[in-house]
Coordinates of C-alpha atoms and ligand atoms in Angstrom, one line a residue:
X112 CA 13.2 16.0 166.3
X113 CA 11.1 13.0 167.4
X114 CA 11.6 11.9 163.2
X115 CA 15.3 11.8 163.6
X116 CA 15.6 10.2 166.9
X117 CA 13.6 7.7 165.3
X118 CA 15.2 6.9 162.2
X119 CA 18.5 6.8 164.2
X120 CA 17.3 4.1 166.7
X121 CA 15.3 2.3 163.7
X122 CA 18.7 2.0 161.4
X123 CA 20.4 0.7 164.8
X124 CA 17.7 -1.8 164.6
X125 CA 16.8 -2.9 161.1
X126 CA 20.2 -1.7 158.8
X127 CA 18.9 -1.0 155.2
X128 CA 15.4 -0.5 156.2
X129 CA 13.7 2.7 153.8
X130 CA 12.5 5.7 155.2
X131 CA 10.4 9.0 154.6
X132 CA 11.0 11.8 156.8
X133 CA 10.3 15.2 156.6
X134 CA 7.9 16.5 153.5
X135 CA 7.7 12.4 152.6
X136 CA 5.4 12.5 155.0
X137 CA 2.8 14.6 153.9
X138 CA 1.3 11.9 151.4
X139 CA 0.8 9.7 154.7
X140 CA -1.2 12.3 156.5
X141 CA -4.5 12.2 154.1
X142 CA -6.2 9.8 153.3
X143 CA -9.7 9.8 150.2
X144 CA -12.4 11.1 152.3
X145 CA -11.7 12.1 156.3
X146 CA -12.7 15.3 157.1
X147 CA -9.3 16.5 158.7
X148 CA -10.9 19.7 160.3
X149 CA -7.3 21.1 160.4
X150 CA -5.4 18.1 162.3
X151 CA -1.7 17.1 161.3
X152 CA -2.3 13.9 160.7
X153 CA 1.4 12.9 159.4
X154 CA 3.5 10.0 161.2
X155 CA 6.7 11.1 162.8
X156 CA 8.2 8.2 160.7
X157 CA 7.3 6.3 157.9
X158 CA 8.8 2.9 157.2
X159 CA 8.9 0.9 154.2
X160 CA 9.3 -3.0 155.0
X161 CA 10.2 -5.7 152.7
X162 CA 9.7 -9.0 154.0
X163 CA 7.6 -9.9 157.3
X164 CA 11.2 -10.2 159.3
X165 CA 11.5 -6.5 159.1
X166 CA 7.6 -5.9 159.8
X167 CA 8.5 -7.9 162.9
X168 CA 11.4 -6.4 163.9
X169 CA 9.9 -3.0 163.6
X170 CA 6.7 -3.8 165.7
X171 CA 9.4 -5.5 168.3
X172 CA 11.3 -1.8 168.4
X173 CA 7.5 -0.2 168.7
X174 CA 6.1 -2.5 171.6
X175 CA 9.5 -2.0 173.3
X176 CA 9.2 1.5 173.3
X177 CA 5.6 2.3 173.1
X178 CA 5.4 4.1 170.0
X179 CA 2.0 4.2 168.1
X180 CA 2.3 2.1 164.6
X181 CA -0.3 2.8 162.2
X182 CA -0.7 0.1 159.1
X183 CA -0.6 2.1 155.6
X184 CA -1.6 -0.4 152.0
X185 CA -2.4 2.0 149.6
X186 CA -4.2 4.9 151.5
X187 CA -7.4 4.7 149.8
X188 CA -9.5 4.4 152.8
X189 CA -12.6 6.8 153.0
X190 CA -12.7 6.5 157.4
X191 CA -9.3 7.8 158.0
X192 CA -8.2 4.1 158.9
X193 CA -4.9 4.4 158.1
X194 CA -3.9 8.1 159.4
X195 CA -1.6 8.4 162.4
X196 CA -4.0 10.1 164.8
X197 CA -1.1 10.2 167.5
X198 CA 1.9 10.1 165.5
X199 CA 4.7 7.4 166.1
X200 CA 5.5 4.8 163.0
X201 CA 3.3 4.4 160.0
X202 CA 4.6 1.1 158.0
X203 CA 3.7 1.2 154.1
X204 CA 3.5 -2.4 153.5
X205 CA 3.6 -1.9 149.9
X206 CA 7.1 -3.4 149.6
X207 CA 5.8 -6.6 149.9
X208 CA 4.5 -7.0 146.9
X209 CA 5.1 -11.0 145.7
X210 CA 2.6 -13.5 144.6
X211 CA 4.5 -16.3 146.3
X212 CA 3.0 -19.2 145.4
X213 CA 0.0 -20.1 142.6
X214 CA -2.1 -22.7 143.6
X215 CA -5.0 -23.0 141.2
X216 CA -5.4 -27.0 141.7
X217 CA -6.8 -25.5 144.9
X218 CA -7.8 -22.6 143.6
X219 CA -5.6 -20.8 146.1
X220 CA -2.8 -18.4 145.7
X221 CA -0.4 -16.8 148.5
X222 CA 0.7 -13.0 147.8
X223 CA 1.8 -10.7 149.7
X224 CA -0.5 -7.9 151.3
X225 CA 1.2 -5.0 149.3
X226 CA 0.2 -6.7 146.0
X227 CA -2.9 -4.2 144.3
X228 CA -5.9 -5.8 143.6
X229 CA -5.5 -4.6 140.4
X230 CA -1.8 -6.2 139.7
X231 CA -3.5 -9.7 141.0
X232 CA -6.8 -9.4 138.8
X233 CA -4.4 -9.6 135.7
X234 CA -2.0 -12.0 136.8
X235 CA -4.9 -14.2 138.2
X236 CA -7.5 -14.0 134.4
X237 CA -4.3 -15.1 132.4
X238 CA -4.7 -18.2 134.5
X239 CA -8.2 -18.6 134.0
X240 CA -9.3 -17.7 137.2
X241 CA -10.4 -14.6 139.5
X242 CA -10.5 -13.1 143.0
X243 CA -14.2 -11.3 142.8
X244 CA -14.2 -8.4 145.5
X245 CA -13.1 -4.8 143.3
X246 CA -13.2 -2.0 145.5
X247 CA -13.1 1.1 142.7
X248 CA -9.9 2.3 144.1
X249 CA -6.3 1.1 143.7
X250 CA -5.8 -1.1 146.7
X251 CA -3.6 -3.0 148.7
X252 CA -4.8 -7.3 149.1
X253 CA -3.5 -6.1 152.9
X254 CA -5.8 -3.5 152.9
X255 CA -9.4 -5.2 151.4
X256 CA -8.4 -7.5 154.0
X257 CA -8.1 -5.5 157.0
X258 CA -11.7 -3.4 156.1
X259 CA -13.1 -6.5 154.5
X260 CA -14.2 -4.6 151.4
X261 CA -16.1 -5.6 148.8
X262 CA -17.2 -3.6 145.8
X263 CA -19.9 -4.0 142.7
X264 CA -19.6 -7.8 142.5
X265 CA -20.4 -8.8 146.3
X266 CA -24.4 -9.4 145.5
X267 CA -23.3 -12.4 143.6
X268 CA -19.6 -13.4 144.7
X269 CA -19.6 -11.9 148.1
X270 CA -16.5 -10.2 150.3
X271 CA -13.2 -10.6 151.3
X272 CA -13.8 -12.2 154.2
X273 CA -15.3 -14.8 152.0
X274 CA -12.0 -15.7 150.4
X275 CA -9.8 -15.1 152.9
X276 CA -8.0 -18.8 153.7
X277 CA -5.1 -18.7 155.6
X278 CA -2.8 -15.5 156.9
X279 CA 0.4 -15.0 158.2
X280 CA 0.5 -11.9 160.6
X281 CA 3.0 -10.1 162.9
X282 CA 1.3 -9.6 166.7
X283 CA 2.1 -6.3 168.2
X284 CA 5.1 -7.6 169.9
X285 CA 6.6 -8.5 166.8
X286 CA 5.9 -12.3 166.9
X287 CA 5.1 -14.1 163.6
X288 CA 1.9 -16.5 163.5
X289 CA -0.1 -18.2 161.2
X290 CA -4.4 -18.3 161.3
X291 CA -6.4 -20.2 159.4
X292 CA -5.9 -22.9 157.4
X293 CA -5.7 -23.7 153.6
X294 CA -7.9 -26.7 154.0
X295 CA -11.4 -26.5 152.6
X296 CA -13.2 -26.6 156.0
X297 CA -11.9 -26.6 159.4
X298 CA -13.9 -26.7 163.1
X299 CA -10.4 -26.2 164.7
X300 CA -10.3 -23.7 167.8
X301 CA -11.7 -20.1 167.2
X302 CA -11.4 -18.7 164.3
X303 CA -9.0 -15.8 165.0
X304 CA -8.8 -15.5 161.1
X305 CA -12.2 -14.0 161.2
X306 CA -11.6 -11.6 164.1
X307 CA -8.4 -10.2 162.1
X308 CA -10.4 -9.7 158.4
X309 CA -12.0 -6.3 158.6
X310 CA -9.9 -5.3 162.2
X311 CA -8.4 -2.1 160.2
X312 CA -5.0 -2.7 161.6
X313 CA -6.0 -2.6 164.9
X314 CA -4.7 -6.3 165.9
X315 CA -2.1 -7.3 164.4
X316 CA -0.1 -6.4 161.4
X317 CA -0.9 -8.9 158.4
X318 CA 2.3 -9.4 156.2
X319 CA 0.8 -12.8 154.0
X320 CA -2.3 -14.2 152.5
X321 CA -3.9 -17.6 151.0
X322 CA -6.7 -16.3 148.9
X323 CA -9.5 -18.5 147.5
X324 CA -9.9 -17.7 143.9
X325 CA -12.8 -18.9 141.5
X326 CA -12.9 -19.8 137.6
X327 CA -13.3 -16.5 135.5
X328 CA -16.2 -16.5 133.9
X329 CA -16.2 -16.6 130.1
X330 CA -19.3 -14.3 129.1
X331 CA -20.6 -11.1 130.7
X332 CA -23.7 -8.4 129.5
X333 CA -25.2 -5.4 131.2
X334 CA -28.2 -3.6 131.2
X335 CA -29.2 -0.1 132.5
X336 CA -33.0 0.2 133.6
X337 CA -34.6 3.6 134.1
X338 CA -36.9 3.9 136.8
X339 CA -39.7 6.4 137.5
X340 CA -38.1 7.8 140.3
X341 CA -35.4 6.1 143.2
X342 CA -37.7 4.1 145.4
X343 CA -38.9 2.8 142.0
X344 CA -35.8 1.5 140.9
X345 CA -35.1 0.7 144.9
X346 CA -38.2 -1.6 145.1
X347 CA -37.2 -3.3 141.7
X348 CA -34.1 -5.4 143.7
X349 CA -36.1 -7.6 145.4
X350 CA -38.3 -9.2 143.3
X351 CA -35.5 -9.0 140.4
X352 CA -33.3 -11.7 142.8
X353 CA -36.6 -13.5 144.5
X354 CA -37.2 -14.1 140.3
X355 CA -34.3 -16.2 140.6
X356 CA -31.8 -13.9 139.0
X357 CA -28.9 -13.7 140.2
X358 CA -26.6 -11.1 138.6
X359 CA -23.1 -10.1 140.3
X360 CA -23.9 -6.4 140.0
X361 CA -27.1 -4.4 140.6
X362 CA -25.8 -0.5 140.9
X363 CA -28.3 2.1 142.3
X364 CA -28.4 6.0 140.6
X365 CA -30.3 8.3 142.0
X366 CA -31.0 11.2 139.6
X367 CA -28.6 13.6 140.4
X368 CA -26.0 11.0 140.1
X369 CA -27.0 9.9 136.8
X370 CA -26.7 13.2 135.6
X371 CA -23.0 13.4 137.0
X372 CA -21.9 9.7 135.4
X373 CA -23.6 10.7 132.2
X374 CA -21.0 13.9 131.7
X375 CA -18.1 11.4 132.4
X376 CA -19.6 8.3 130.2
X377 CA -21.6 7.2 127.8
X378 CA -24.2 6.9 130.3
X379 CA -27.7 9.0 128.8
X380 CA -28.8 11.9 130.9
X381 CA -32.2 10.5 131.7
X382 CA -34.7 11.5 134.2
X383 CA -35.8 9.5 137.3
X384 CA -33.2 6.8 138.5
X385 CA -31.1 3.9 136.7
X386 CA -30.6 0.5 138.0
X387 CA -27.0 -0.5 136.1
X388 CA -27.5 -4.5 135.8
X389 CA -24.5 -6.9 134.9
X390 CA -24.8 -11.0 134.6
X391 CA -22.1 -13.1 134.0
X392 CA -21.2 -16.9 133.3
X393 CA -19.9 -19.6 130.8
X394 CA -22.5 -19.8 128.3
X395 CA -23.4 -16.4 126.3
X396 CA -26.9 -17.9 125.5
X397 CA -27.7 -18.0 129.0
X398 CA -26.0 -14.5 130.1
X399 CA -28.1 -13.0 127.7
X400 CA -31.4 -15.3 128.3
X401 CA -30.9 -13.7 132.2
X402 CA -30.7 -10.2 131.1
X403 CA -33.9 -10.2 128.8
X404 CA -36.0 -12.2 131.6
X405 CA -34.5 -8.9 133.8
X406 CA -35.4 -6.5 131.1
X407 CA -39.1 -8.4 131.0
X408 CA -39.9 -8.2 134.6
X409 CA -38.8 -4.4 135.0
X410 CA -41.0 -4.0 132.2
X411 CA -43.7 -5.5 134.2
X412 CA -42.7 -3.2 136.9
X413 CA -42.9 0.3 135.6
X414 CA -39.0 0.0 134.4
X415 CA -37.4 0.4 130.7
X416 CA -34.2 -0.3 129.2
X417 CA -32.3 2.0 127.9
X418 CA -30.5 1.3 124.7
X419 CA -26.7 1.1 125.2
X420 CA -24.1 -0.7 123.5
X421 CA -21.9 -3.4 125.6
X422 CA -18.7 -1.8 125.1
X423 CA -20.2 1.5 126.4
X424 CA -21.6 0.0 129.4
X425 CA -18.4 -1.2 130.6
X426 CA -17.6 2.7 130.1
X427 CA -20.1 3.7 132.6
X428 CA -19.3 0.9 134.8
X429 CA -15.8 2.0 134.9
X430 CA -16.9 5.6 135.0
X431 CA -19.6 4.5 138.1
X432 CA -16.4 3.3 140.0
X433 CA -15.2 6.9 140.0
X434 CA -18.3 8.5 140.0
X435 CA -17.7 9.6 144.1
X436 CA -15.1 12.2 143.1
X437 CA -17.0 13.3 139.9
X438 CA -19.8 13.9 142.0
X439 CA -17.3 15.7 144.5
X440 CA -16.0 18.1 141.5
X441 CA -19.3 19.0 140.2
X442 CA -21.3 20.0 143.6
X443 CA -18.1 21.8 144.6
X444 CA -18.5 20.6 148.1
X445 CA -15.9 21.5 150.6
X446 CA -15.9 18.5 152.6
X447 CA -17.2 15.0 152.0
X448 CA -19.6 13.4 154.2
X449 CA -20.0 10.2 152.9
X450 CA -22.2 7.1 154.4
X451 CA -22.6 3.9 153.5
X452 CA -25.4 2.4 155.4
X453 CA -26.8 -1.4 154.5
X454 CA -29.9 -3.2 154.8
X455 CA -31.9 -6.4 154.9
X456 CA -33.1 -6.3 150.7
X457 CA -36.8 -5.9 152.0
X458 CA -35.8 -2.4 153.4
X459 CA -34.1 -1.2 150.9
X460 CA -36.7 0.5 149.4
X461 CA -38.4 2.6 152.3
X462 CA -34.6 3.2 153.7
X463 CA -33.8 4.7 150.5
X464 CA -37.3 6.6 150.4
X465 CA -36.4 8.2 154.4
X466 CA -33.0 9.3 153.5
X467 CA -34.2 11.6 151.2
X468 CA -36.6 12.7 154.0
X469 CA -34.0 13.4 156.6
X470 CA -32.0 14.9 153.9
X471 CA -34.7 17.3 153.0
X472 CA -35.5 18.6 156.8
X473 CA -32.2 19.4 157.3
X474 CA -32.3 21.5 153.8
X475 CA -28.9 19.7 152.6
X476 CA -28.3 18.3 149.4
X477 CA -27.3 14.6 148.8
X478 CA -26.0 11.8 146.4
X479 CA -27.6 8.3 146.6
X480 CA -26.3 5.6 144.8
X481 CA -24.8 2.5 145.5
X482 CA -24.5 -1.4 145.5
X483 CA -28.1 -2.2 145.7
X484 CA -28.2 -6.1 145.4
X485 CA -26.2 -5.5 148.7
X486 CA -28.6 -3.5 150.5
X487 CA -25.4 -1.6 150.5
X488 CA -26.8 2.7 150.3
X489 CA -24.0 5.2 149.7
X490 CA -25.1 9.1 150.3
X491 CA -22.5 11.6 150.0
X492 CA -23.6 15.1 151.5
X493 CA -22.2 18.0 150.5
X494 CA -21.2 20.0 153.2
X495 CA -18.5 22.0 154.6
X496 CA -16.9 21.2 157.9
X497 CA -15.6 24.7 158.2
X498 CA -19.3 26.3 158.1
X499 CA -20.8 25.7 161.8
X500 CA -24.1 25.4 160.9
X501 CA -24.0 23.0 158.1
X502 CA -21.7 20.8 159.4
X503 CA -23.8 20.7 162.6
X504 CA -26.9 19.9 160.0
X505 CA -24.7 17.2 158.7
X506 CA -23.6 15.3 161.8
X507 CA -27.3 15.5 162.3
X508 CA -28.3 13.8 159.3
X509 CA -25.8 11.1 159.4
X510 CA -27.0 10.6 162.9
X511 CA -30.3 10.1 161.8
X512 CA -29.4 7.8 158.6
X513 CA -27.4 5.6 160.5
X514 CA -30.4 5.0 162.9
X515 CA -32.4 3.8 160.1
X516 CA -30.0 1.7 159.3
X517 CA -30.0 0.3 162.8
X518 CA -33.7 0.5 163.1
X519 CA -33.5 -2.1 160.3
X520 CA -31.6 -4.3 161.8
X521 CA -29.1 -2.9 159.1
X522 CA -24.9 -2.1 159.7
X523 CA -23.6 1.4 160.0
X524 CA -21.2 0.5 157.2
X525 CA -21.5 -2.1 154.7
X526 CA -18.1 -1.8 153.2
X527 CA -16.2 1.2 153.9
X528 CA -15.4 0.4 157.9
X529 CA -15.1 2.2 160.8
X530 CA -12.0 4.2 160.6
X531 CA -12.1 7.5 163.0
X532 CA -14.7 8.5 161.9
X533 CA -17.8 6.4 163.2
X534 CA -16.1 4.8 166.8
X535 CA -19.2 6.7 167.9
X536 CA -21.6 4.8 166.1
X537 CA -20.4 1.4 167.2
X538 CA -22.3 1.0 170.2
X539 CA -25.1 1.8 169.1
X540 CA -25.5 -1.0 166.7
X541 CA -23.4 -3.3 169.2
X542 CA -24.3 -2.9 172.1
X543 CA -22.5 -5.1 175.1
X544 CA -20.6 -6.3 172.4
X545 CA -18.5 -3.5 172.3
X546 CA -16.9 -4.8 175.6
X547 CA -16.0 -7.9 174.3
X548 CA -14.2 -6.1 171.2
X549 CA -12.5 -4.2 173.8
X550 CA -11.2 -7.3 175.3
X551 CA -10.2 -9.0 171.8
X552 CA -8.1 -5.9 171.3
X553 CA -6.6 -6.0 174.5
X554 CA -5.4 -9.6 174.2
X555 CA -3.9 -8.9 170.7
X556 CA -2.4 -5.7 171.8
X557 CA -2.4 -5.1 175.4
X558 CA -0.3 -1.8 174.8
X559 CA -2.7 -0.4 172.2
X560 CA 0.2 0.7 170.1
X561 CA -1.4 -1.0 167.0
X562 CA -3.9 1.7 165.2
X563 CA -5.5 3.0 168.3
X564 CA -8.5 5.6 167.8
X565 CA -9.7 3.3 165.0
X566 CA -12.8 1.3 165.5
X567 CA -13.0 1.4 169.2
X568 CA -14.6 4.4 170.9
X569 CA -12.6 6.0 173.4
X570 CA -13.7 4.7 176.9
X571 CA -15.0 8.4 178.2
X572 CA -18.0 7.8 174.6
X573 CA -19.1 4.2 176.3
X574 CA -19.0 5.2 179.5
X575 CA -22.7 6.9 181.1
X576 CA -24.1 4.4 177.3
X577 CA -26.7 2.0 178.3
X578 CA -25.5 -1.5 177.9
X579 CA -28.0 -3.3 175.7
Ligands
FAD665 C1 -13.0 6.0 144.8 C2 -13.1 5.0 145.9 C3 -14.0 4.0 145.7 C4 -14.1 3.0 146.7 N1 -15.0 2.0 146.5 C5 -15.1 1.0 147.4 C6 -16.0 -0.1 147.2 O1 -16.7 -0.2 146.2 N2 -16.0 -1.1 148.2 C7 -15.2 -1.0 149.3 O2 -15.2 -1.9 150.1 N3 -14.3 0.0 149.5 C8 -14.2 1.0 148.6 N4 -13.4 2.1 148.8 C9 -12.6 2.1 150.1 C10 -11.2 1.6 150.0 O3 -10.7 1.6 148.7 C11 -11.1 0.1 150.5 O4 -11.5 0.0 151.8 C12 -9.7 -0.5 150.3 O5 -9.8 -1.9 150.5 C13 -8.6 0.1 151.2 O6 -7.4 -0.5 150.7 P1 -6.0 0.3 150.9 O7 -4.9 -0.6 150.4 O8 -6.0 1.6 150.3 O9 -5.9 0.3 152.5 P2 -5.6 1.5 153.4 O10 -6.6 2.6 153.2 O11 -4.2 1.9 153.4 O12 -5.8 0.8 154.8 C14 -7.0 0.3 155.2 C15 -7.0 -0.1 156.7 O13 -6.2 -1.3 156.8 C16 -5.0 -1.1 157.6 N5 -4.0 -1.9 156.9 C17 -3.6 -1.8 155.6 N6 -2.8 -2.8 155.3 C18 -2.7 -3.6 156.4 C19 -2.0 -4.8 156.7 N7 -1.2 -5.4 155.8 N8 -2.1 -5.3 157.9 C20 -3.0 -4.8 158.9 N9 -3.6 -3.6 158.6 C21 -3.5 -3.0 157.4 C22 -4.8 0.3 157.7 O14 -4.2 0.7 158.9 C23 -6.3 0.8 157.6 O15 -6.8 0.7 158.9 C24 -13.3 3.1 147.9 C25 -12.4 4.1 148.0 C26 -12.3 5.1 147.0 C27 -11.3 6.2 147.2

């Protein structure tokens, strides 16, 4: 009913705009890893925009009328970021999908924020030159944006928010701005860019971005180090990049994981845990100079190599990308509780070392792996939302984890974001600054149409909180 009333006001509105309705919707109401616990999590309406006229004339229509709009790029958030927890408009920005301009004698280019990551990493190497952060699923520029993701290259080339120049975004009244600037350096005004990278659609709708990118470079080797056991391999990170290395990946398996990646690549089913190491640059001598200086000083360190090809390690890397829902598949866990924690480098180690103790009280089983140059700690629990006592178990795990994290002056979540999921986290690594989020979203979107439930906590979780 509310669907059709809807669509009839919104082809009043914006003639020739595309729709879903009805079962169309269903794909919108899941995203990869939110525990739905049985809530219909579908849009009444979802739109599909094609230029940043029609994003603005749709959030115009919203503000006016106070309907909930929830951003969509490609779905592939693991937070429930881009589910419509009360309903109203989700926009699939994935029709704007045009690299507009290539400016590589700035190395810059503008696209469009429904352009995959994917799509741009091949137009961008047959120009010579790359946009680092990979996030191992398919998404949206609009969407690594908006929860600042990174992926297996950050320890060397960093984030999004590190090549994020210049963006042209729709405010929740449907007006049209630009923030930031393509210049090389700016100390102009606050930097409202910043605030908007890694905001999860909850300020404004971005429709446009000028990325940085960087040179490709030419030559590239891995290495995968087997470790006694995971705080082994854990305690290897830190003197590997206070040696001077500096690879763009360092990868973290613990042994459970290996044994998952090694039925899906060409990965050996070792014992204890593997570090998976890559370098990269423009001179093959040096690439491979850096990886047998690494292989030396893991030698020194209770490590080994283990003998695998180069063509075969891109196989695992590509496999390790993946390796979530392989793991998923082969514990045959009902629901995913996935956290991803990260730390200063120097507690890496004894982080790694308590998670398995907290795991262990509670009698659950868990995954570890994840970017460890980063300090960035994945652990996916398996659990099952629908069984009372182990989902209570769970919640009390994560509870626990994420206080490590905290305890060491650590993030509750080093790439993966908010979402629904962990409002109730915020605070506690935030503190008074939660307020002033508040306020930020308030002045972007003083009708809290855009996204609302995500990031925030609802005011009845901060209130009786100390401030810190
Ligand atoms: C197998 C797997 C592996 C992953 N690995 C990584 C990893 O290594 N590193 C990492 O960082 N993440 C990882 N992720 C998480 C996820 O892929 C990334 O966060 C990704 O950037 C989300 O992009 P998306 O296009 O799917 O966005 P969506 O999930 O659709 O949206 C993300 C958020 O942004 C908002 N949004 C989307 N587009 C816009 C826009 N144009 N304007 C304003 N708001 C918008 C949405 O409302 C939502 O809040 C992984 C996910 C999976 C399933």
């Amino acid at each position: 009913m509310i669907s059709n009333s809807l669509e009839t006001s919104l082809r009043e509105v914006i003639p020739g705009l595309e729709f879903e309705v009805g079962q169309g919707r269903d794909a919108y109401g899941k995203d990869e890893g939110y525990a739905r616990m049985g809530k219909d999590l579908r849009p009444d309406i979802v739109v599909m925009p094609k230029s940043t006229i029609e994003v603005s004339k749709i959030l115009k229509f919203a503000f006016e009328n106070d309907i909930p709009v929830t951003p969509w790029g490609a779905g592939t958030s693991l937070e429930g970021q881009s589910l419509a927890f009360h309903g109203g408009i989700t926009i699939d920005l994935r029709g704007l999908n045009k690299i507009r301009r290539t400016l590589i004698n700035d190395f810059q280019v503008e696209v469009e924020v429904g352009v995959l990551q994917q799509d741009l990493d091949k137009k961008l190497r047959e120009l010579g030159v790359f946009f680092p952060p990979n996030p191992g699923a398919p998404a949206t520029i609009g969407g690594m944006i908006s929860n600042n993701s990174s992926g297996s290259r950050a320890v060397k080339y960093g984030v999004t928010r590190d090549y994020v120049k210049q963006l042209e975004v729709v405010l929740a009244d449907g007006t049209i701005t630009k923030l930031g600037t393509r210049a090389t350096k700016t100390s102009s005004g606050y930097d409202l860019l910043d605030l908007v990278v890694g905001s999860e659609g909850t300020l404004c709708i971005i429709t446009a971005a000028v990325l940085k990118v960087i040179p490709t470079p030419s030559d590239s080797a891995g290495i995968v180090l087997q470790f006694k056991g995971v705080e082994e391999a854990s305690h290897f990170v830190q003197p590997c990049l206070g040696s001077g290395f500096l690879p763009c990946t360092i990868e973290l398996l613990d042994q459970r994981v290996v044994a998952v990646l090694s039925d899906h690549s060409p990965l050996p089913s070792v014992s204890g845990a593997v570090l998976l190491i890559e370098c990269d640059g423009n001179d093959a001598e040096s690439v491979e100079k850096e990886i047998q200086g690494i292989a030396e000083l893991a030698h020194s360190l209770g490590g080994s190599q283990i003998q695998i090809d180069q063509n075969e390690f891109k196989q695992v890397m590509k496999a390790r990308k993946v390796v979530g829902w392989d793991i998923v598949r082969a514990s045959g866990m009902k629901t995913l509780k996935l956290l991803d924690i990260a730390v200063p480098l120097s507690a890496f180690g004894s982080t790694v070392v308590n998670v398995y103790k907290i795991l262990d009280q509670e009698n659950l089983s868990g995954y570890v792996f994840g970017h460890a140059g980063d300090g960035n700690l994945h652990v996916l629990i398996a659990s099952d939302s629908r069984n009372e006592e182990i989902w209570e178990k769970t919640l009390r795990a994560e509870m626990n984890i994420v206080k490590l994290a905290i305890d060491a002056e650590g993030t509750i979540t080093g790439e993966h974001g908010i979402g629904a999921s962990k409002t109730h986290f915020l605070r506690l690594e935030h503190g008074y600054a939660v307020d002033l989020m508040r306020a930020v979203k308030t002045a972007f979107d003083p009708k809290g149409i855009l996204n609302s439930g995500k990031v925030l906590p609802p005011v009845s979780i901060q209130e009786g909180v100390d401030k810190k």
